[in-house]
Short mmCIF file of C-alpha atoms in Angstrom, two decimals:
data_model
loop_
_atom_site.label_atom_id
_atom_site.label_comp_id
_atom_site.label_asym_id
_atom_site.label_seq_id
_atom_site.Cartn_x
_atom_site.Cartn_y
_atom_site.Cartn_z
CA MET A 1 178.68 200.79 13.95
CA PRO A 2 174.94 201.53 14.15
CA ARG A 3 174.69 199.54 17.38
CA THR A 4 177.55 201.54 18.90
CA ALA A 5 175.87 204.82 17.94
CA ALA A 6 172.56 203.62 19.38
CA LYS A 7 174.24 202.62 22.62
CA SER A 8 175.92 206.02 22.78
CA ARG A 9 172.63 207.83 22.28
CA GLY A 10 171.05 205.61 24.98
CA ALA A 11 173.87 206.42 27.39
CA LYS A 12 173.34 210.12 26.80
CA ARG A 13 169.63 209.75 27.45
CA ASP A 14 170.36 207.89 30.70
CA ALA A 15 172.86 210.55 31.72
CA GLY A 16 170.30 213.23 30.98
CA LYS A 17 167.74 211.47 33.14
CA GLY A 18 170.27 211.13 35.93
CA GLY A 19 171.20 214.79 35.64
CA GLY A 20 167.55 215.78 35.84
CA GLN A 21 167.04 213.64 38.91
CA VAL A 22 170.09 215.16 40.60
CA GLN A 23 168.86 218.66 39.75
CA SER A 24 165.43 217.90 41.19
CA LEU A 25 167.04 216.54 44.36
CA ASP A 26 169.20 219.64 44.69
CA ARG A 27 166.16 221.89 44.25
CA ALA A 28 164.12 219.91 46.77
CA LEU A 29 166.93 220.14 49.32
CA SER A 30 167.13 223.90 48.76
CA ILE A 31 163.41 224.13 49.50
CA LEU A 32 163.84 222.10 52.69
CA GLU A 33 166.68 224.36 53.83
CA ARG A 34 164.50 227.45 53.33
CA LEU A 35 161.56 225.90 55.17
CA ALA A 36 163.80 224.79 58.03
CA GLY A 37 164.94 228.37 58.55
CA ALA A 38 161.45 229.88 58.60
CA ASP A 39 158.24 229.53 60.57
CA GLY A 40 156.25 229.23 57.36
CA MET A 41 156.49 230.56 53.79
CA THR A 42 153.98 231.24 51.04
CA LEU A 43 154.51 229.49 47.73
CA THR A 44 155.44 232.78 46.07
CA ASP A 45 158.01 233.75 48.69
CA LEU A 46 159.50 230.27 48.75
CA ALA A 47 159.78 230.11 44.95
CA GLN A 48 161.51 233.50 44.87
CA SER A 49 163.92 232.57 47.65
CA VAL A 50 165.13 229.44 45.82
CA GLY A 51 165.01 230.99 42.35
CA LEU A 52 162.42 228.63 40.87
CA ALA A 53 159.12 229.06 39.08
CA PRO A 54 156.08 228.71 41.39
CA SER A 55 154.86 225.74 39.35
CA THR A 56 158.17 223.91 39.78
CA THR A 57 158.30 224.76 43.45
CA HIS A 58 154.75 223.51 43.98
CA ARG A 59 155.52 220.23 42.20
CA LEU A 60 158.53 219.62 44.43
CA LEU A 61 156.58 220.63 47.55
CA THR A 62 153.84 218.16 46.67
CA THR A 63 156.40 215.36 46.47
CA LEU A 64 157.95 216.43 49.77
CA GLN A 65 154.49 216.58 51.32
CA GLN A 66 153.75 213.01 50.22
CA ARG A 67 156.90 211.90 52.08
CA HIS A 68 156.00 214.11 55.10
CA PHE A 69 159.07 216.33 54.66
CA ALA A 70 156.85 219.37 54.06
CA ASP A 71 153.31 220.28 54.97
CA PHE A 72 150.81 222.98 54.07
CA ASP A 73 149.23 225.01 56.86
CA GLU A 74 145.77 225.74 55.48
CA GLU A 75 144.88 228.15 58.28
CA TYR A 76 147.74 230.53 57.48
CA GLY A 77 148.28 229.60 53.84
CA VAL A 78 151.97 228.80 54.25
CA TRP A 79 154.26 225.83 53.72
CA VAL A 80 156.12 224.50 56.76
CA ILE A 81 158.71 221.84 57.48
CA GLY A 82 157.21 218.37 57.98
CA VAL A 83 157.62 215.69 60.59
CA GLY A 84 159.65 213.57 58.15
CA ALA A 85 162.43 216.16 58.26
CA PHE A 86 162.34 216.04 62.06
CA ASN A 87 162.69 212.24 62.01
CA VAL A 88 165.76 212.43 59.79
CA GLY A 89 167.29 215.22 61.87
CA ASN A 90 166.55 213.35 65.06
CA ALA A 91 168.42 210.33 63.70
CA PHE A 92 171.47 212.57 63.39
CA LEU A 93 171.14 213.59 67.03
CA ARG A 94 170.71 209.97 68.13
CA ASN A 95 173.98 209.13 66.48
CA ARG A 96 175.79 211.96 68.24
CA ARG A 97 176.82 210.71 71.68
CA LEU A 98 177.79 214.30 72.31
CA VAL A 99 174.16 215.38 72.53
CA THR A 100 172.91 212.39 74.50
CA LEU A 101 175.68 212.51 77.09
CA GLY A 102 175.91 216.27 77.17
CA ARG A 103 172.30 217.07 77.99
CA PRO A 104 172.38 216.04 81.69
CA VAL A 105 175.37 218.32 82.20
CA MET A 106 173.60 221.12 80.33
CA ARG A 107 170.47 220.72 82.46
CA ARG A 108 172.45 221.03 85.70
CA LEU A 109 174.25 224.09 84.37
CA MET A 110 170.97 225.77 83.37
CA GLU A 111 169.46 225.09 86.80
CA ASP A 112 172.60 226.34 88.58
CA VAL A 113 172.99 229.63 86.71
CA GLY A 114 169.37 230.28 85.72
CA GLU A 115 170.18 231.06 82.08
CA THR A 116 169.74 229.28 78.74
CA VAL A 117 172.41 226.69 77.93
CA ASN A 118 173.25 225.72 74.35
CA LEU A 119 175.35 223.12 72.60
CA ALA A 120 176.73 223.99 69.17
CA VAL A 121 178.96 222.35 66.56
CA GLU A 122 180.84 223.79 63.59
CA ASP A 123 179.63 223.14 60.06
CA GLN A 124 181.02 224.76 56.92
CA ASN A 125 182.72 227.50 58.95
CA GLU A 126 179.53 228.39 60.84
CA LEU A 127 178.01 227.36 64.14
CA VAL A 128 174.96 225.13 64.25
CA TYR A 129 173.01 224.92 67.52
CA VAL A 130 172.03 221.28 68.05
CA THR A 131 170.33 221.26 71.45
CA GLN A 132 169.32 223.63 74.24
CA PHE A 133 168.02 223.90 77.79
CA GLU A 134 165.96 227.06 77.94
CA SER A 135 165.95 229.26 81.04
CA HIS A 136 162.75 229.45 83.07
CA ALA A 137 163.03 233.24 83.35
CA PRO A 138 160.37 235.32 81.55
CA MET A 139 163.06 237.16 79.55
CA ARG A 140 165.58 234.69 78.19
CA ALA A 141 167.76 233.70 75.26
CA PHE A 142 166.36 231.28 72.71
CA PHE A 143 168.24 229.52 69.90
CA ARG A 144 166.17 227.21 67.72
CA PRO A 145 167.99 223.88 67.13
CA GLY A 146 169.42 223.97 63.62
CA ARG A 147 169.95 227.72 63.70
CA ARG A 148 173.27 228.91 62.29
CA ALA A 149 175.47 231.64 63.70
CA PRO A 150 178.71 233.32 62.61
CA MET A 151 181.92 232.20 64.25
CA HIS A 152 183.38 235.69 64.77
CA ALA A 153 180.31 237.11 66.54
CA SER A 154 179.47 234.30 68.96
CA ALA A 155 180.99 233.05 72.21
CA VAL A 156 181.19 229.41 71.06
CA GLY A 157 182.63 230.50 67.72
CA LYS A 158 185.37 232.58 69.30
CA ALA A 159 186.18 229.83 71.80
CA MET A 160 186.60 227.41 68.89
CA LEU A 161 188.55 229.88 66.73
CA ALA A 162 190.97 230.43 69.62
CA GLU A 163 192.12 226.82 69.19
CA ILE A 164 192.97 226.86 65.47
CA ASP A 165 196.20 228.11 63.93
CA ASP A 166 196.51 231.50 62.27
CA ALA A 167 196.59 230.11 58.71
CA ALA A 168 193.28 228.31 59.27
CA LEU A 169 191.80 231.44 60.84
CA THR A 170 192.88 233.56 57.87
CA ALA A 171 191.34 231.09 55.43
CA LEU A 172 188.07 231.01 57.37
CA LEU A 173 187.79 234.80 57.53
CA HIS A 174 188.54 235.00 53.81
CA ARG A 175 185.71 232.57 53.03
CA LYS A 176 183.07 233.89 55.43
CA GLY A 177 184.03 237.52 55.98
CA MET A 178 183.22 239.43 59.19
CA PRO A 179 179.76 240.97 58.78
CA ARG A 180 178.59 243.48 61.37
CA PHE A 181 175.48 242.71 63.44
CA THR A 182 175.67 245.36 66.17
CA ASP A 183 177.87 248.32 67.07
CA LYS A 184 179.96 245.92 69.18
CA THR A 185 180.62 243.31 66.47
CA ILE A 186 184.34 242.79 65.86
CA VAL A 187 184.85 243.34 62.14
CA ASP A 188 188.63 243.87 62.05
CA PRO A 189 190.85 240.75 61.78
CA THR A 190 193.56 242.29 63.97
CA ALA A 191 191.05 243.10 66.69
CA LEU A 192 189.61 239.58 66.44
CA ARG A 193 193.07 238.05 66.86
CA ALA A 194 193.58 240.14 70.00
CA GLU A 195 190.22 238.95 71.34
CA LEU A 196 191.11 235.32 70.58
CA ALA A 197 194.39 235.73 72.49
CA LYS A 198 192.36 236.84 75.54
CA THR A 199 190.04 233.88 75.00
CA ARG A 200 192.95 231.44 75.03
CA ALA A 201 194.40 233.01 78.17
CA ARG A 202 191.19 232.80 80.21
CA GLY A 203 189.85 229.55 78.67
CA TRP A 204 186.41 230.76 77.58
CA GLY A 205 184.86 232.98 74.91
CA VAL A 206 182.48 235.91 75.24
CA ASP A 207 179.84 237.43 72.98
CA ASP A 208 179.33 240.86 74.51
CA GLU A 209 176.22 241.99 72.60
CA GLU A 210 178.16 241.38 69.38
CA HIS A 211 175.44 239.43 67.62
CA THR A 212 172.28 240.66 69.37
CA VAL A 213 171.87 243.90 71.28
CA GLY A 214 171.03 243.24 74.93
CA MET A 215 172.30 239.64 74.99
CA ARG A 216 175.57 238.25 76.36
CA CYS A 217 176.98 234.75 76.02
CA VAL A 218 179.87 232.84 77.59
CA ALA A 219 181.21 229.57 76.11
CA ALA A 220 183.89 226.88 76.38
CA THR A 221 184.97 224.12 74.02
CA ILE A 222 184.41 220.35 74.07
CA HIS A 223 187.06 217.94 72.75
CA ASN A 224 187.22 214.44 71.28
CA GLU A 225 189.56 211.59 72.19
CA HIS A 226 192.37 213.25 70.23
CA GLY A 227 192.03 216.53 72.10
CA GLU A 228 190.51 218.19 69.03
CA VAL A 229 187.74 220.76 69.49
CA ILE A 230 184.42 219.40 68.19
CA ALA A 231 181.78 221.54 69.89
CA GLY A 232 181.06 224.20 72.47
CA VAL A 233 178.70 224.71 75.38
CA SER A 234 177.44 228.17 76.24
CA VAL A 235 175.37 230.17 78.71
CA SER A 236 173.29 232.97 77.18
CA GLY A 237 171.04 235.58 78.70
CA PRO A 238 169.98 239.22 78.79
CA SER A 239 172.84 241.60 79.58
CA VAL A 240 170.88 242.94 82.56
CA ARG A 241 171.39 239.53 84.22
CA VAL A 242 174.55 238.35 82.47
CA THR A 243 176.45 241.40 83.67
CA GLU A 244 180.13 242.11 83.07
CA THR A 245 180.86 241.42 86.74
CA ARG A 246 179.24 238.00 86.39
CA LEU A 247 181.24 236.90 83.34
CA GLY A 248 184.08 235.39 85.39
CA GLU A 249 181.70 233.23 87.40
CA LEU A 250 179.84 232.03 84.30
CA GLY A 251 183.12 231.45 82.46
CA ALA A 252 184.30 229.09 85.20
CA ARG A 253 180.94 227.28 85.09
CA VAL A 254 181.00 226.68 81.32
CA VAL A 255 184.63 225.54 81.45
CA GLN A 256 183.68 222.94 84.07
CA ALA A 257 180.62 221.87 82.06
CA ALA A 258 182.70 221.54 78.87
CA LYS A 259 185.25 219.44 80.77
CA GLU A 260 182.51 217.14 82.11
CA ILE A 261 180.98 216.65 78.65
CA THR A 262 184.43 216.01 77.18
CA GLU A 263 185.04 213.30 79.78
CA GLN A 264 181.57 211.82 79.26
CA ILE A 265 182.24 211.24 75.55
CA GLY A 266 185.72 209.85 76.18
CA GLY A 267 187.46 213.02 75.09
CA VAL A 268 190.64 214.61 76.34
CA VAL A 269 191.08 218.19 77.48
CA PRO A 270 194.27 219.42 75.78
#
């Protein structure tokens, strides 16, 4: 009986240690996520953003720094993402044939139309931009790889939403909502459904200054070997160049690019 009780107490201690380790890992990952979304953060701002004491945050940052996942910029006094995080993220991109095979197509598209070309995938009901060819024009669109965007207020997002059934769309809107970003953002589900019907009919999605004032975007979807949508390719630029009269031309270009990338990865256009 005493041995059983001792073993039980030991198991609880081990479980407590494991729980503490999991909690520390979760906190460290939260810190990495914040750093990845910023160009640099002070210790105080970072601690507040993740809801931790500065001392705890500094201890975790020191560990991350030792593994090169975080670094301290002494000139500006801020913490930044480290090269170790880049190496891990780059491994993800190496394993995605989509990015490797899609980039030559994206480069040609950027050179042909003169605007920034992006590739984005869906993650947790949001878009994540994974790679980009930036326009050479002085005024251009820029999306940092890893940046997230809402599905309802982006061209790629709407192109992808146009291919899911209504029940899935309803569930997604219930989870994520439809926040407004500009006066043109579609924030009514009925209006969004009407826009998605137009998207299906023409084969490409449009962001008409719905996320950022002065910027337009046109996008089409990429499919896997089962004909399932897995990503989208887009052309983005200032509305003074990506004019309403030019949308049809750019729409045809992104549809062709999406088809080429789909074929390159062994996918099937449904």
